[in-house]
Coordinates of C-alpha atoms in Angstrom, one line a residue:
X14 CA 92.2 107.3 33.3
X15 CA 92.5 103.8 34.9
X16 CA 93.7 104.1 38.7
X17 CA 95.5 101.0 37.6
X18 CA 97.6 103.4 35.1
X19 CA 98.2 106.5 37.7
X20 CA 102.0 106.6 37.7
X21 CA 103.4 106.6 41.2
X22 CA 104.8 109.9 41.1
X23 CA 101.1 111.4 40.5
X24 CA 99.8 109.2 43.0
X25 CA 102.2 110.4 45.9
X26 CA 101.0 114.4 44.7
X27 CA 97.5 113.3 44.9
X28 CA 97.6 111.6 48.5
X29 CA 100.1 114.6 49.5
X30 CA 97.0 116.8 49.4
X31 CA 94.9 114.9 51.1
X32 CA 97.6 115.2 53.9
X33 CA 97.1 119.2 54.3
X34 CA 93.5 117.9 56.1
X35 CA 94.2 118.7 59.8
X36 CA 94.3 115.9 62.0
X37 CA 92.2 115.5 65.2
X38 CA 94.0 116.5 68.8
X39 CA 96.2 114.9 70.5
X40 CA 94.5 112.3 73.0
X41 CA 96.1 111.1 76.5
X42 CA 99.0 109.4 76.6
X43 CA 100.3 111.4 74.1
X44 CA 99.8 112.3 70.2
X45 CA 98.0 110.8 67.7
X46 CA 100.4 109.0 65.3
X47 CA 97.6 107.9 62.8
X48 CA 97.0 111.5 60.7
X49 CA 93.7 111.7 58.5
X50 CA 92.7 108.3 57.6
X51 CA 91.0 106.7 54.7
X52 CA 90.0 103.8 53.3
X53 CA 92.2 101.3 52.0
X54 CA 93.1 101.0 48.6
X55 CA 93.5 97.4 46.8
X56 CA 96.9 98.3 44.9
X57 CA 99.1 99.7 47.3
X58 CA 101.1 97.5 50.4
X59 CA 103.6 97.7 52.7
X60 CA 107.1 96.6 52.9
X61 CA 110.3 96.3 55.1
X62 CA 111.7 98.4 51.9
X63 CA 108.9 101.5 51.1
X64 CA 105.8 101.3 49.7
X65 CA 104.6 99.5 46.7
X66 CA 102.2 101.6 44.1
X67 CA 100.8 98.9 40.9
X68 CA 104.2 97.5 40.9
X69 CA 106.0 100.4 41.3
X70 CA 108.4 100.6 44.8
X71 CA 109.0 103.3 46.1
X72 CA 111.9 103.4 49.3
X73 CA 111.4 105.3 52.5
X74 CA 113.9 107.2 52.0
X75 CA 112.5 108.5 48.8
X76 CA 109.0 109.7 50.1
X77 CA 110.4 112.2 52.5
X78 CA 107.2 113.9 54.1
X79 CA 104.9 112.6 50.9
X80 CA 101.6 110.6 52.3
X81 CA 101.4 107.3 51.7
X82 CA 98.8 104.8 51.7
X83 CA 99.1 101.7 53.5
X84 CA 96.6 98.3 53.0
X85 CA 94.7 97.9 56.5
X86 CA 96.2 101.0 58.2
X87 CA 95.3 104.1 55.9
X88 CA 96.5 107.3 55.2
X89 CA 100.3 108.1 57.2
X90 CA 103.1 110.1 56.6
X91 CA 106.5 108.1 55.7
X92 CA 107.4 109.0 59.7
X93 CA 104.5 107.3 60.7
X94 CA 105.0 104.4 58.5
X95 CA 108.5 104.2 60.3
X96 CA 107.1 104.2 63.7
X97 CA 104.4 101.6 62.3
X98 CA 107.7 99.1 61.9
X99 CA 109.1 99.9 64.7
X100 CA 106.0 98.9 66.8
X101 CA 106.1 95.6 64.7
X102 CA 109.3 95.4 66.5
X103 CA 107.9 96.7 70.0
X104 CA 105.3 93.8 70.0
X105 CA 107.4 91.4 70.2
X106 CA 107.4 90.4 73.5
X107 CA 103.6 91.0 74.2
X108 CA 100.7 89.2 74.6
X109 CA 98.9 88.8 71.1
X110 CA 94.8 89.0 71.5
X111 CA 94.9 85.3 71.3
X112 CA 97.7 85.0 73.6
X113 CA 95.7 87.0 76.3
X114 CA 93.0 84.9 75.8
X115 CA 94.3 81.8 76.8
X116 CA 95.8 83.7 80.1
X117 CA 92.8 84.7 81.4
X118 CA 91.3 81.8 81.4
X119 CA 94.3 80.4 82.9
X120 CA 94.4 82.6 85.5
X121 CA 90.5 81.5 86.1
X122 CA 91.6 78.2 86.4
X123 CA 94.2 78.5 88.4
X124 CA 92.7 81.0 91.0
X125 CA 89.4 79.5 91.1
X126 CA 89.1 79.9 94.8
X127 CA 89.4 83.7 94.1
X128 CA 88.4 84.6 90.5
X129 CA 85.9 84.0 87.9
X130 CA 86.0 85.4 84.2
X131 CA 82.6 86.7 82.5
X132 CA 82.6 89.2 79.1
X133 CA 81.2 92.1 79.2
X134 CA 80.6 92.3 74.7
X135 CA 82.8 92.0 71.7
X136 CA 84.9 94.4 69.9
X137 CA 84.3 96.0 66.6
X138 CA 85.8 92.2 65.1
X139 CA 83.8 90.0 67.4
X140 CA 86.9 89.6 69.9
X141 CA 85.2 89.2 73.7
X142 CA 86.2 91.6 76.0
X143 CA 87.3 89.6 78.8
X144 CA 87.4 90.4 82.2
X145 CA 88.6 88.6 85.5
X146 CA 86.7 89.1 89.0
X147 CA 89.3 88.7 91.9
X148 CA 87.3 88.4 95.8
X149 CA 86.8 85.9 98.6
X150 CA 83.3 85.1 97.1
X151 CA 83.7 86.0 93.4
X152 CA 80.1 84.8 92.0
X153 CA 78.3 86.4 94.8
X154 CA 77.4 89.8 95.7
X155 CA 77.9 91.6 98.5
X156 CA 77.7 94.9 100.3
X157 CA 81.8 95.6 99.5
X158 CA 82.9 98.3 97.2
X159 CA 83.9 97.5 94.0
X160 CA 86.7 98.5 91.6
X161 CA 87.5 98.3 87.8
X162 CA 90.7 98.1 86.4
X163 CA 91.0 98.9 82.2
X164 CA 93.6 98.1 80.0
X165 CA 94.8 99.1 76.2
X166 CA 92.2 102.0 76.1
X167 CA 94.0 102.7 72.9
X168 CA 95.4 100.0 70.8
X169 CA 98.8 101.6 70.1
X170 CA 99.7 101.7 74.7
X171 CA 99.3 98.2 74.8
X172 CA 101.4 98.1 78.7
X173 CA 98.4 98.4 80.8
X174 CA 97.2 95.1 79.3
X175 CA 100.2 93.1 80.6
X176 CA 100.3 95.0 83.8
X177 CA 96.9 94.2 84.9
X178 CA 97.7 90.7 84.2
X179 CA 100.9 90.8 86.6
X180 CA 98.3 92.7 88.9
X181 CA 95.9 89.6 89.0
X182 CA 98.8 87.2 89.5
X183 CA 100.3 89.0 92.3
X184 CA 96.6 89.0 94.2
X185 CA 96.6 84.9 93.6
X186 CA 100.1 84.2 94.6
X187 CA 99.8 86.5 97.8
X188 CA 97.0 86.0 99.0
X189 CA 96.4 84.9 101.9
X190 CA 100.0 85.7 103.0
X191 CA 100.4 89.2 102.2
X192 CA 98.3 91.1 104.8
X193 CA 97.2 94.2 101.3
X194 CA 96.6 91.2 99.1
X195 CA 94.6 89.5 101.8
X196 CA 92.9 93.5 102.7
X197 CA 91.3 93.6 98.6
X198 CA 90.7 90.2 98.1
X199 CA 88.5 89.9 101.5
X200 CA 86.9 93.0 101.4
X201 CA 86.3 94.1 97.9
X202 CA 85.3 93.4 94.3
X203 CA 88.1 94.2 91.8
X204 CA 87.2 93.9 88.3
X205 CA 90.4 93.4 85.6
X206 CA 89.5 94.5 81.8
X207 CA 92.4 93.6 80.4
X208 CA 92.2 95.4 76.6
X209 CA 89.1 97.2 76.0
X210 CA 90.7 97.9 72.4
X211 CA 91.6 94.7 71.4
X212 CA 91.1 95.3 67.4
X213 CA 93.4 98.3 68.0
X214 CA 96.3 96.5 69.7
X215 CA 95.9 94.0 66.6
X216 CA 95.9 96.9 64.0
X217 CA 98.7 98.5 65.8
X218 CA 96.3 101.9 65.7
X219 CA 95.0 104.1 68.8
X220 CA 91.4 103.3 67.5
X221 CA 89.4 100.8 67.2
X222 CA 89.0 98.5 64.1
X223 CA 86.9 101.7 62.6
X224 CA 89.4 103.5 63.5
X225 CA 87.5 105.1 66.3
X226 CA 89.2 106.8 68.6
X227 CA 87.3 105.0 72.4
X228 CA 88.0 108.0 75.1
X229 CA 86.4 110.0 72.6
X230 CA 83.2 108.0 71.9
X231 CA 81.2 108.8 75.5
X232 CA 78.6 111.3 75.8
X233 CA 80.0 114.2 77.4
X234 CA 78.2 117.0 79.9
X235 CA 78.9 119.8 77.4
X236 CA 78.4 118.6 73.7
X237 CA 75.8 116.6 72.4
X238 CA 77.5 114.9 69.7
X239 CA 77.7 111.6 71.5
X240 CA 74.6 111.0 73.1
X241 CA 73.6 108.7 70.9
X242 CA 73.7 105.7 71.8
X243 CA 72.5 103.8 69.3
X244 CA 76.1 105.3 67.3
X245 CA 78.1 104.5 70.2
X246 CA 80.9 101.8 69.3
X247 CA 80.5 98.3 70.5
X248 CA 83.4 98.8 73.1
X249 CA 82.1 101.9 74.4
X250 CA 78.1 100.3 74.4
X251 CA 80.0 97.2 76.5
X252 CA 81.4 100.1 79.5
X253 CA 78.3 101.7 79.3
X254 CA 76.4 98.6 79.9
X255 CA 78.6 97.2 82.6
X256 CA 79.0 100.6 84.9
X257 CA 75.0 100.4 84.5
X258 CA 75.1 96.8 85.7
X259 CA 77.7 96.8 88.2
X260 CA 78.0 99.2 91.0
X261 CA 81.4 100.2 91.1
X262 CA 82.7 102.6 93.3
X263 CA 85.6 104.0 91.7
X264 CA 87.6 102.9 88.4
X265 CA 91.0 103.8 86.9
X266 CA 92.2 103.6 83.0
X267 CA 95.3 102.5 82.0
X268 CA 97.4 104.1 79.4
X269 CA 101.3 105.2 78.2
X270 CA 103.1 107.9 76.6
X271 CA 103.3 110.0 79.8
X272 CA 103.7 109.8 83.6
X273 CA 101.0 110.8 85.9
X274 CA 97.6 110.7 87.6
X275 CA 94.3 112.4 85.4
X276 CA 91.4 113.5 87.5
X277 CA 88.2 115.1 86.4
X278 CA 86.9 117.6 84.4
X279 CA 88.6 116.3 81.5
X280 CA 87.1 119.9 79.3
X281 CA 85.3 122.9 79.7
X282 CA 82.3 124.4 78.4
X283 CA 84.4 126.8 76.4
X284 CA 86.9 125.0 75.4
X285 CA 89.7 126.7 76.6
X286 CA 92.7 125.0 78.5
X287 CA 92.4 126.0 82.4
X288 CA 92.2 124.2 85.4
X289 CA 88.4 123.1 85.6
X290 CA 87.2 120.7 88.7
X291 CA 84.7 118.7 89.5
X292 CA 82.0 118.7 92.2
X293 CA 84.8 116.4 94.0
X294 CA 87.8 117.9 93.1
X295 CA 89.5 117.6 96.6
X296 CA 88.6 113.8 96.8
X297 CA 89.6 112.8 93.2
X298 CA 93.2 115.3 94.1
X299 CA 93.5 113.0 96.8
X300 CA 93.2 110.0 95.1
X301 CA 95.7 110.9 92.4
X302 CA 97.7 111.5 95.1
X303 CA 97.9 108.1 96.3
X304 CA 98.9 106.5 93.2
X305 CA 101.5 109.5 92.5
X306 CA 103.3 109.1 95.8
X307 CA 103.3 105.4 95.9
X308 CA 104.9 105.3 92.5
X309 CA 108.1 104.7 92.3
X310 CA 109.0 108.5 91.0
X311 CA 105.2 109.7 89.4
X312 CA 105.5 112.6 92.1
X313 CA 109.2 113.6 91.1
X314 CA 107.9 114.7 87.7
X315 CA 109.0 118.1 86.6
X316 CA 106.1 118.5 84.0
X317 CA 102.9 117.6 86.6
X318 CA 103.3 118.9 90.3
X319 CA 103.0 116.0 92.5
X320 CA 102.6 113.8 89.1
X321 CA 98.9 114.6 89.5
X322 CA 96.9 116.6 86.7
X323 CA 93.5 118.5 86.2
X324 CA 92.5 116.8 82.9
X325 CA 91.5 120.2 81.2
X326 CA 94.7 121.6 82.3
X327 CA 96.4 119.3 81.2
X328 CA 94.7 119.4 77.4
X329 CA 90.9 119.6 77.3
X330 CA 89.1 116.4 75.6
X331 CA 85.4 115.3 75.2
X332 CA 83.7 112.1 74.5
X333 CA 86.1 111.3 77.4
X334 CA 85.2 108.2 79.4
X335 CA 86.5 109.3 83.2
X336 CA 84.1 112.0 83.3
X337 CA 80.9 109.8 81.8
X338 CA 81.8 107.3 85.0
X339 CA 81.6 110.3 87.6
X340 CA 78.6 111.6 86.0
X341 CA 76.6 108.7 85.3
X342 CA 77.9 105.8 87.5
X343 CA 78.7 107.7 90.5
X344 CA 81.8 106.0 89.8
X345 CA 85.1 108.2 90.4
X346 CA 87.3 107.1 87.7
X347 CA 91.5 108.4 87.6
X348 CA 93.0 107.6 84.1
X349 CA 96.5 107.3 85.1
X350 CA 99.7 107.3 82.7
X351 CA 101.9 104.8 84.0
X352 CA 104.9 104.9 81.3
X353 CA 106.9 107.6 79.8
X354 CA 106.4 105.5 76.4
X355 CA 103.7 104.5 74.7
X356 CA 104.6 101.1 74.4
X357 CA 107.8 100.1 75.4
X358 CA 109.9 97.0 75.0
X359 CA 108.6 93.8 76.6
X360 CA 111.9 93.6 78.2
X361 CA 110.9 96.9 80.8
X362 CA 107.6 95.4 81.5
X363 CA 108.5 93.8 84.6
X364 CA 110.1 97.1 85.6
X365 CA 106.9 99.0 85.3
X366 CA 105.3 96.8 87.1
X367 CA 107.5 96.8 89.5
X368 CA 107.5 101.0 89.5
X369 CA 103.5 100.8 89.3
X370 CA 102.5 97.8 92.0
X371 CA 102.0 99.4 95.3
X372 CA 100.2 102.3 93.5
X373 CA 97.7 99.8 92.1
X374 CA 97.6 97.8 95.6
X375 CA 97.3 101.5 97.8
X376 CA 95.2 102.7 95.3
X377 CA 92.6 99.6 96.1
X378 CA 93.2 99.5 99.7
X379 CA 92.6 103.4 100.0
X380 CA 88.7 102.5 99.0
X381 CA 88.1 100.1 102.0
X382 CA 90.5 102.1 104.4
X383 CA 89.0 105.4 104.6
X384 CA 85.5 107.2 103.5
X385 CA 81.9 106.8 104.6
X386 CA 80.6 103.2 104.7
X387 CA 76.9 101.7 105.3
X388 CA 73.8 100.7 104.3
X389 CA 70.5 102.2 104.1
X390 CA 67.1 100.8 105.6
X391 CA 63.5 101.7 106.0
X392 CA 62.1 101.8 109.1
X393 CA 58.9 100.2 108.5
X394 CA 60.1 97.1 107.1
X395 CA 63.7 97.0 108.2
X396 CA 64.9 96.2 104.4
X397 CA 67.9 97.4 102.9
X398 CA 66.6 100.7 100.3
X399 CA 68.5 102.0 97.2
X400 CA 68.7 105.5 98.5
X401 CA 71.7 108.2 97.6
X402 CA 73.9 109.9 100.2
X403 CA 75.7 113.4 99.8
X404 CA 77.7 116.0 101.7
X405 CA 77.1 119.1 102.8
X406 CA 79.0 121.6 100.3
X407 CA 79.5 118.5 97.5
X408 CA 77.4 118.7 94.6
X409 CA 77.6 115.2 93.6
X410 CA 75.2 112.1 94.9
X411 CA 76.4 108.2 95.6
X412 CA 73.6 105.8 94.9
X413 CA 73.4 102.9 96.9
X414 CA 72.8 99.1 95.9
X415 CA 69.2 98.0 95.2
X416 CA 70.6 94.3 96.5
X417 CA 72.2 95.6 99.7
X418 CA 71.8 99.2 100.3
X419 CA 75.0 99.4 100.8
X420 CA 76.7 102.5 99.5
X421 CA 80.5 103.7 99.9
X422 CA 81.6 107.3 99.9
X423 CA 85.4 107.9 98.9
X424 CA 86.2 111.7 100.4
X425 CA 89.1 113.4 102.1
X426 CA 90.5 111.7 105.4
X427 CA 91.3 114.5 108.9
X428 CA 88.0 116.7 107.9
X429 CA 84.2 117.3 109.0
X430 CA 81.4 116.4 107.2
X431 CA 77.8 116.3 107.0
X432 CA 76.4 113.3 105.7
X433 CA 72.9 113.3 104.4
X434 CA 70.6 110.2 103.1
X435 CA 67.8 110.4 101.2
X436 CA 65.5 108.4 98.9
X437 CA 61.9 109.2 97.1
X438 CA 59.3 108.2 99.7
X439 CA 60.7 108.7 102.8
X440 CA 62.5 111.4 105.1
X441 CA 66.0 112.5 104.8
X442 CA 68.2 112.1 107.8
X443 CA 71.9 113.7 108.0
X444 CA 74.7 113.4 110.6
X445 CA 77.8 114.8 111.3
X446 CA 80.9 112.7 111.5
X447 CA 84.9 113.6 111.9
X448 CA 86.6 111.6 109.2
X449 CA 89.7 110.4 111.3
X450 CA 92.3 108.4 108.9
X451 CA 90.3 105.1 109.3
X452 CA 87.0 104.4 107.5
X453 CA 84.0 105.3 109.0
X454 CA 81.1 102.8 109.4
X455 CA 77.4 104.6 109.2
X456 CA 74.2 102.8 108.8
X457 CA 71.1 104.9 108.0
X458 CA 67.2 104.6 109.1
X459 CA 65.2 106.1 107.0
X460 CA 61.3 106.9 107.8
X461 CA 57.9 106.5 105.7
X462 CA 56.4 109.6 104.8
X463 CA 53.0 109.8 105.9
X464 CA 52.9 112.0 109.3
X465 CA 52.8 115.6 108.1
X466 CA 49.0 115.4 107.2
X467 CA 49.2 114.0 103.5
X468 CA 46.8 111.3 102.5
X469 CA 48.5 108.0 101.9
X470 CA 47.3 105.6 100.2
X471 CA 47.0 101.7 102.1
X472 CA 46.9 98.1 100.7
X473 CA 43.4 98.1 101.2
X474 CA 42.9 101.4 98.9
X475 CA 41.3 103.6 102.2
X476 CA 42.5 107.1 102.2
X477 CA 43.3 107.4 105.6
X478 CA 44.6 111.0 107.5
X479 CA 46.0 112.4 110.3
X480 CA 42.6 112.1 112.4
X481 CA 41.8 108.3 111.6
X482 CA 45.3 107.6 112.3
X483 CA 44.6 108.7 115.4
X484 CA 41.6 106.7 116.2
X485 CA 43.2 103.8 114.9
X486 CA 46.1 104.5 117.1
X487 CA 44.0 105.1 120.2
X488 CA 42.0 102.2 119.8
X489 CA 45.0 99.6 119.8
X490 CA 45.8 101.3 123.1
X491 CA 42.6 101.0 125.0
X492 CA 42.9 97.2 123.7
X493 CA 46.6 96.6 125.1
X494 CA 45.2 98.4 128.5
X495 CA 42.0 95.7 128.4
X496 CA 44.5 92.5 128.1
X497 CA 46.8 94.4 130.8
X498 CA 44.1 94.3 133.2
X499 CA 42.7 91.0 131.9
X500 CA 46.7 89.3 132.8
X501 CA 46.7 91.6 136.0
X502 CA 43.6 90.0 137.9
X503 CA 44.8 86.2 136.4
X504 CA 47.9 86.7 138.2
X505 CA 46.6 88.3 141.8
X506 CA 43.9 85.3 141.4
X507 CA 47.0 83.1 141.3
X508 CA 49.1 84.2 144.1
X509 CA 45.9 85.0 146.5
X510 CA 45.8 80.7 146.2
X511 CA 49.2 80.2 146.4
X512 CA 49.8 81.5 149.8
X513 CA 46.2 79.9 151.0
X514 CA 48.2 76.7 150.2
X515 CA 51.3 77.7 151.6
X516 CA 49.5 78.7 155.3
X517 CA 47.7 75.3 155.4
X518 CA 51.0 73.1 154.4
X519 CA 52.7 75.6 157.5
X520 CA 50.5 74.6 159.9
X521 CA 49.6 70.7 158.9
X522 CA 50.8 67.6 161.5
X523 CA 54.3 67.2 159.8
X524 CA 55.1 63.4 158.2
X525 CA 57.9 61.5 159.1
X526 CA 60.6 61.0 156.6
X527 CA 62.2 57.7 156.1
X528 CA 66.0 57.3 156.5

């Protein structure tokens, strides 16, 4: 039979058992409103009245919990298609794609003593992924930390796309007057990707345009399914490229449907929902703490203690993109939940702004207040190395800039530590320090190999040990003794002279002296 000729009634039992697939889990922010998707199909639409099936039109309030399919959006239960208008309704207010377009480069236009805009790739439909630069030397790098900020994660909690742009507009209009605004902009690099899913916002759907879902899509420590990158979505490719690229120091997600702070791990290697930390479980607990307590009542919640949350503990997830930044960036990444709604009216956006701003600004300053700061140099030719630095009892490594050698450890104020540098070629030195609540400054020096009796290898291609060394050594110190004693007679020749002349002036007739 012609699917042109299905009646309607056997087309809603056909899709209804397509619905008995189970859906994926539930994803930060909250659940998954999508279901099991499919593709499209040419003769069925949606309405402001039901669904329309070869003519036929069926009302909402005839489908009850029958599947239906919807042009562009897929597979969703008559619920879901409810919530689908209602987020028609939602939108108003925000920013379309286009929209956010034109205020970024706004922004760069009008903050051009602070800003610049560059793209970091396209999205699944060619849209550029924008993102703004805000510092006191925005096209130049320097030995600062550095911070990125990411927006509409999933397409359907569209608020941390507007937020980030109040974020950007409060830096330009306080600064220099605001002593915190005046703090980031002078001593750091913040980084602002508005949407990262900006097909999804379009779509209205928590994937991307392939209906992907993006804190899935990163290879994760304990499953293999992702590691390829080459099937990696453009959006994910685009943070993957840019953490390699940049050296950020720390990052934080944006996203809605809840309220509080998400630190690492985000799973476990079994699966099973537990608390499971990281290598730097204290410092990322403290950071969540910072944005909880600034917030304007994150800590108050009943559900998270102290708003903060373990992400496994929480609900484990994998493909997630927090843990990928701590593993392969060295970049300690919070994904915070900054509204109780997935996308709320436009009219409360100012309020969560409000509610989140001095989490966001504490949240920046806490990276250039307190940690382990420096650079890292060899001692042969005093030029800044790439090197890593760790601590004692911490299984985790910060890299350090090939440009600068600067690095920049975030860890726990009011404690000791041991703080180690180390690099391929040369010795490691460590130190211990007391962490006060002030950053810590601490340069490192770090020396050749090439004194415990190894051959090295020299410009000149001689294989040269311990025992020519020492010849070579010796003989440049018999030759600084031979100009010693060459400088030494030059001078006693000199002032044996000087004093002849000075006894014969003494005792010569004196001149008169006119007046």
């Amino acid at each position: 039979m012609a699917i042109s000729r299905i009646h309607p009634f056997f087309l809603l039992l056909l899709l209804r058992a397509f619905a008995l697939f189970p859906t994926q889990a539930a994803a930060r922010g909250g659940h998954d409103l999508s279901g099991l998707f499919l593709p499209s199909f040419p003769f069925c639409e949606m309405s402001g009245l039901g669904a329309r099936f070869n003519e036929a039109m069926v009302p909402f309030e005839s489908l009850g919990a029958f599947p239906i399919c919807v042009e562009a959006v897929g597979l969703v239960s008559a619920g879901d298609l409810r919530r689908l208008q209602i987020r028609e309704e939602m939108a108003r207010g925000y920013m379309s794609n286009a929209e956010l377009e034109i205020a970024v480069h706004a922004f760069a236009s009008r903050c051009s003593n602070i800003s610049r805009i560059y793209s970091i790739g396209k999205s699944v439909n060619d849209f550029p992924l924008w993102v703004i630069e805000i510092s006191d030397k925005p096209r130049q790098r320097e030995a600062e930390p550095a911070f990125k900020f990411i927006g509409n994660v999933h397409g359907d909690e569209p608020v941390g796309r507007e937020v980030l742009m109040h974020l950007a507009n409060w830096l330009c209009d306080n600064y220099p007057k605001d002593p915190l605004a005046t703090l980031i902009v002078e001593n750091m690099h913040l980084h602002i990707l508005p949407t990262m899913n900006p097909d999804g916002f379009a779509l209205r759907l928590r994937g991307n345009a392939n209906n992907i879902d993006l804190n899935r899509d990163f290879p994760d420590q304990f499953f293999s399914v992702n590691n390829d990158i080459n099937y990696r979505q453009p959006e994910t490719r685009a943070i993957m490229n840019w953490v390699k690229q940049e050296h950020f120091t720390a990052s934080a997600s944006l996203h809605g449907g809840a309220l509080v702070a998400n630190y690492p791990w985000d799973g476990t290697k079994d699966t099973g929902k537990r608390y499971y930390g990281c290598p730097d479980d204290k410092t990322f607990r403290h950071m969540a703490s910072v944005y909880s307590q600034s917030h304007y009542n994150m800590s108050l919640s009943k559900e998270f203690e102290g708003g903060i949350t373990n992400g496994a503990f929480w609900y484990p997830i994998y493909g997630g993109m927090q843990d990928w930044n701590y593993i392969h960036g060295g970049c300690f990444e919070l994904t915070l939940e900054i509204s109780d709604t997935k996308w709320p009216k436009a009219a409360e956006l100012p309020v969560i702004w409000e509610h989140n701003r001095m989490s966001m600004l504490n949240l920046l300053a806490s990276l250039i207040k307190s940690g382990v700061h420096g650079r890292i140099f060899a001692a042969d030719t005093g030029r800044p190395i790439p090197g890593s630095v760790t601590i004692k009892g911490i299984d985790s490594k910060v890299r350090a800039s090939r440009t600068f050698g600067d690095y920049h450890r975030i860890i726990v104020p009011g404690d000791k530590y041991e703080v180690m540098a180390s690099m391929e070629g040369f010795r490691p030195k460590s130190t211990r320090i007391v962490l006060e609540q002030e950053a810590l400054n601490l340069d490192f020096i770090l020396d050749p190999d090439g004194a415990d009796g190894q051959l090295k290898l020299r410009n000149d291609g001689c294989r040269c040990g311990n025992d020519m060394m020492f010849h070579v050594q010796e003989a440049h110190i018999w030759l600084y003794l031979l100009v010693l004693c060459v400088l030494l007679t030059f001078y006693l020749v000199f002032k044996r002279k000087t004093a002849s002349r000075l006894l014969a002036y003494r005792y010569s007739p004196r001149r008169p002296v006119a007046v």
